[in-house]
PDB file of C-alpha atoms and ligand atoms in Angstrom:
ATOM      1  CA  MET Y   1       5.754  13.069 -28.725  1.00  0.00           C
ATOM      2  CA  SER Y   2       2.068  13.579 -29.396  1.00  0.00           C
ATOM      3  CA  VAL Y   3      -0.391  13.358 -26.535  1.00  0.00           C
ATOM      4  CA  GLU Y   4      -3.972  12.317 -27.126  1.00  0.00           C
ATOM      5  CA  PRO Y   5      -6.613  14.790 -25.958  1.00  0.00           C
ATOM      6  CA  GLY Y   6      -7.880  13.972 -22.505  1.00  0.00           C
ATOM      7  CA  ILE Y   7      -5.043  11.616 -21.667  1.00  0.00           C
ATOM      8  CA  PRO Y   8      -2.557  13.203 -19.277  1.00  0.00           C
ATOM      9  CA  SER Y   9       1.146  12.908 -20.057  1.00  0.00           C
ATOM     10  CA  VAL Y  10       3.301  11.348 -17.368  1.00  0.00           C
ATOM     11  CA  ASP Y  11       6.610  12.210 -18.997  1.00  0.00           C
ATOM     12  CA  ASN Y  12       9.251  13.260 -16.510  1.00  0.00           C
ATOM     13  CA  GLU Y  13       7.017  12.617 -13.539  1.00  0.00           C
ATOM     14  CA  SER Y  14       8.662  10.678 -10.750  1.00  0.00           C
ATOM     15  CA  LEU Y  15       6.868   8.122  -8.629  1.00  0.00           C
ATOM     16  CA  GLU Y  16       6.748  10.706  -5.856  1.00  0.00           C
ATOM     17  CA  ASP Y  17       5.128  13.212  -8.239  1.00  0.00           C
ATOM     18  CA  ARG Y  18       2.487  10.684  -9.206  1.00  0.00           C
ATOM     19  CA  LEU Y  19       1.812   9.675  -5.621  1.00  0.00           C
ATOM     20  CA  TYR Y  20       1.342  13.354  -4.811  1.00  0.00           C
ATOM     21  CA  THR Y  21      -1.726  13.397  -7.095  1.00  0.00           C
ATOM     22  CA  VAL Y  22      -3.415  10.694  -5.012  1.00  0.00           C
ATOM     23  CA  LYS Y  23      -5.869  11.841  -2.393  1.00  0.00           C
ATOM     24  CA  TYR Y  24      -6.675   9.844   0.691  1.00  0.00           C
ATOM     25  CA  GLU Y  25      -9.559  10.130   3.095  1.00  0.00           C
ATOM     26  CA  ASP Y  26      -8.432   8.680   6.419  1.00  0.00           C
ATOM     27  CA  PRO Y  27     -11.025   6.206   7.735  1.00  0.00           C
ATOM     28  CA  GLY Y  28      -9.532   6.666  11.195  1.00  0.00           C
ATOM     29  CA  ASP Y  29      -8.597   3.044  11.575  1.00  0.00           C
ATOM     30  CA  SER Y  30      -6.291   0.761   9.633  1.00  0.00           C
ATOM     31  CA  HIS Y  31      -7.776  -1.507   6.976  1.00  0.00           C
ATOM     32  CA  LEU Y  32      -4.480  -3.442   6.977  1.00  0.00           C
ATOM     33  CA  ASP Y  33      -2.968  -5.647   9.631  1.00  0.00           C
ATOM     34  CA  VAL Y  34      -0.990  -8.819  10.196  1.00  0.00           C
ATOM     35  CA  THR Y  35      -2.931 -11.830  11.410  1.00  0.00           C
ATOM     36  CA  ILE Y  36      -0.237 -13.272  13.684  1.00  0.00           C
ATOM     37  CA  PRO Y  37       2.648 -10.919  14.513  1.00  0.00           C
ATOM     38  CA  GLY Y  38       4.733 -13.869  15.723  1.00  0.00           C
ATOM     39  CA  ILE Y  39       4.853 -15.275  12.198  1.00  0.00           C
ATOM     40  CA  CYS Y  40       6.440 -12.033  10.986  1.00  0.00           C
ATOM     41  CA  ALA Y  41       8.892 -12.020  13.853  1.00  0.00           C
ATOM     42  CA  GLU Y  42       9.870 -15.672  13.914  1.00  0.00           C
ATOM     43  CA  LYS Y  43       9.197 -17.237  10.512  1.00  0.00           C
ATOM     44  CA  CYS Y  44       9.398 -14.549   7.858  1.00  0.00           C
ATOM     45  CA  ARG Y  45      12.813 -13.923   6.343  1.00  0.00           C
ATOM     46  CA  THR Y  46      11.796 -12.055   3.210  1.00  0.00           C
ATOM     47  CA  ASP Y  47       9.506  -9.193   4.284  1.00  0.00           C
ATOM     48  CA  ASP Y  48       7.719  -9.381   0.948  1.00  0.00           C
ATOM     49  CA  CYS Y  49       4.950  -7.080   2.133  1.00  0.00           C
ATOM     50  CA  ALA Y  50       7.472  -4.261   2.343  1.00  0.00           C
ATOM     51  CA  ALA Y  51       9.265  -5.290  -0.843  1.00  0.00           C
ATOM     52  CA  VAL Y  52       6.207  -5.154  -3.090  1.00  0.00           C
ATOM     53  CA  CYS Y  53       4.395  -2.138  -1.707  1.00  0.00           C
ATOM     54  CA  PRO Y  54       4.741   0.794  -4.133  1.00  0.00           C
ATOM     55  CA  ALA Y  55       3.789   3.306  -1.456  1.00  0.00           C
ATOM     56  CA  GLY Y  56       6.127   2.337   1.369  1.00  0.00           C
ATOM     57  CA  VAL Y  57       3.268   1.415   3.670  1.00  0.00           C
ATOM     58  CA  TRP Y  58       5.040  -1.545   5.323  1.00  0.00           C
ATOM     59  CA  ARG Y  59       8.168  -0.907   7.366  1.00  0.00           C
ATOM     60  CA  VAL Y  60       9.551  -3.936   9.144  1.00  0.00           C
ATOM     61  CA  GLY Y  61      11.165  -3.000  12.430  1.00  0.00           C
ATOM     62  CA  GLU Y  62      14.015  -4.637  14.291  1.00  0.00           C
ATOM     63  CA  ASP Y  63      11.564  -6.953  16.018  1.00  0.00           C
ATOM     64  CA  GLY Y  64      10.510  -8.290  12.606  1.00  0.00           C
ATOM     65  CA  VAL Y  65       6.932  -7.043  12.905  1.00  0.00           C
ATOM     66  CA  PRO Y  66       5.828  -4.489  10.307  1.00  0.00           C
ATOM     67  CA  GLU Y  67       4.573  -1.050  11.157  1.00  0.00           C
ATOM     68  CA  ILE Y  68       1.798  -0.150   8.749  1.00  0.00           C
ATOM     69  CA  ALA Y  69       1.295   3.409   7.489  1.00  0.00           C
ATOM     70  CA  TYR Y  70      -2.157   2.588   6.136  1.00  0.00           C
ATOM     71  CA  GLU Y  71      -2.812   6.245   5.296  1.00  0.00           C
ATOM     72  CA  ASN Y  72      -0.568   5.884   2.228  1.00  0.00           C
ATOM     73  CA  CYS Y  73      -2.187   2.714   0.885  1.00  0.00           C
ATOM     74  CA  LEU Y  74      -3.072   2.699  -2.830  1.00  0.00           C
ATOM     75  CA  GLU Y  75      -5.396  -0.310  -2.422  1.00  0.00           C
ATOM     76  CA  CYS Y  76      -3.536  -2.298  -5.073  1.00  0.00           C
ATOM     77  CA  GLY Y  77      -3.701  -5.542  -3.067  1.00  0.00           C
ATOM     78  CA  SER Y  78      -0.109  -6.584  -3.765  1.00  0.00           C
ATOM     79  CA  CYS Y  79       0.881  -7.095  -0.138  1.00  0.00           C
ATOM     80  CA  ARG Y  80      -1.995  -9.482   0.388  1.00  0.00           C
ATOM     81  CA  TRP Y  81      -0.759 -11.797  -2.338  1.00  0.00           C
ATOM     82  CA  ALA Y  82       2.946 -11.337  -1.742  1.00  0.00           C
ATOM     83  CA  CYS Y  83       3.045 -12.502   1.864  1.00  0.00           C
ATOM     84  CA  PRO Y  84       4.360 -16.085   1.716  1.00  0.00           C
ATOM     85  CA  HIS Y  85       2.619 -16.938   4.979  1.00  0.00           C
ATOM     86  CA  GLY Y  86      -0.844 -15.583   4.157  1.00  0.00           C
ATOM     87  CA  ASN Y  87      -0.423 -13.317   7.133  1.00  0.00           C
ATOM     88  CA  VAL Y  88      -1.849 -10.072   5.764  1.00  0.00           C
ATOM     89  CA  GLU Y  89      -5.307  -8.964   6.866  1.00  0.00           C
ATOM     90  CA  TRP Y  90      -6.622  -6.880   3.994  1.00  0.00           C
ATOM     91  CA  THR Y  91      -9.946  -5.112   3.533  1.00  0.00           C
ATOM     92  CA  TYR Y  92     -11.063  -2.028   1.689  1.00  0.00           C
ATOM     93  CA  PRO Y  93     -11.462   1.070   3.850  1.00  0.00           C
ATOM     94  CA  ASP Y  94     -15.006   1.980   4.819  1.00  0.00           C
ATOM     95  CA  THR Y  95     -17.198   3.413   2.069  1.00  0.00           C
ATOM     96  CA  GLY Y  96     -16.279   7.011   1.357  1.00  0.00           C
ATOM     97  CA  ALA Y  97     -12.791   6.621   2.786  1.00  0.00           C
ATOM     98  CA  GLY Y  98      -9.543   5.482   1.233  1.00  0.00           C
ATOM     99  CA  VAL Y  99      -7.799   6.438  -1.955  1.00  0.00           C
ATOM    100  CA  THR Y 100      -9.066   8.604  -4.826  1.00  0.00           C
ATOM    101  CA  TYR Y 101      -7.173   8.786  -8.096  1.00  0.00           C
ATOM    102  CA  LYS Y 102      -7.061  12.080  -9.936  1.00  0.00           C
ATOM    103  CA  HIS Y 103      -7.159  10.464 -13.355  1.00  0.00           C
ATOM    104  CA  GLY Y 104      -9.567   7.629 -12.755  1.00  0.00           C
TER     105      GLY Y 104
HETATM  106  S1  SF4 C 201       5.621 -10.797   4.303  1.00  0.00           S
HETATM  107 FE1  SF4 C 201       3.937 -11.524   5.650  1.00  0.00          FE
HETATM  108  S2  SF4 C 201       4.921 -12.697   7.292  1.00  0.00           S
HETATM  109 FE2  SF4 C 201       6.528 -11.449   6.261  1.00  0.00          FE
HETATM  110  S3  SF4 C 201       6.651  -9.559   7.498  1.00  0.00           S
HETATM  111 FE3  SF4 C 201       5.183  -9.178   5.834  1.00  0.00          FE
HETATM  112  S4  SF4 C 201       3.161  -9.689   6.685  1.00  0.00           S
HETATM  113 FE4  SF4 C 201       4.721 -10.597   8.045  1.00  0.00          FE
HETATM  114  S1  SF4 C 202      -2.546  -2.674  -0.992  1.00  0.00           S
HETATM  115 FE1  SF4 C 202      -0.766  -2.008  -2.240  1.00  0.00          FE
HETATM  116  S2  SF4 C 202      -0.349   0.099  -1.599  1.00  0.00           S
HETATM  117 FE2  SF4 C 202      -1.682  -0.811  -0.035  1.00  0.00          FE
HETATM  118  S3  SF4 C 202      -0.273  -1.573   1.510  1.00  0.00           S
HETATM  119 FE3  SF4 C 202      -0.693  -3.291   0.096  1.00  0.00          FE
HETATM  120  S4  SF4 C 202       0.955  -3.196  -1.450  1.00  0.00           S
HETATM  121 FE4  SF4 C 202       0.933  -1.221  -0.354  1.00  0.00          FE
END
């Protein structure tokens, strides 16, 4: 397979390999949250935030409320739109913090 100059090949790279190329500057505080934890615990049956996140940021515990590993966030915004209850608080990290992609 030919590869165009300047365009990196991603052949044979796993998702983990690609995530390893992402750099993250920790803002020191989460830019993600749930608005009302009780909605997660008592109303949500689908945990879509966890299902759609490509980086495994959302882990729903036994109490039904997600723990949020914001340090791994790719800032794709999927969780914000996936939550059927509009219960995701989502902002970009402070300027200068957050994710940096190696290839743009
Ligand atoms: S999808 Fe929304 S309501 Fe359900 S656990 Fe995630 S944040 Fe909570
Ligand atoms: S913005 Fe994307 S990567 Fe970040 S927590 Fe939401 S779904 Fe995961």
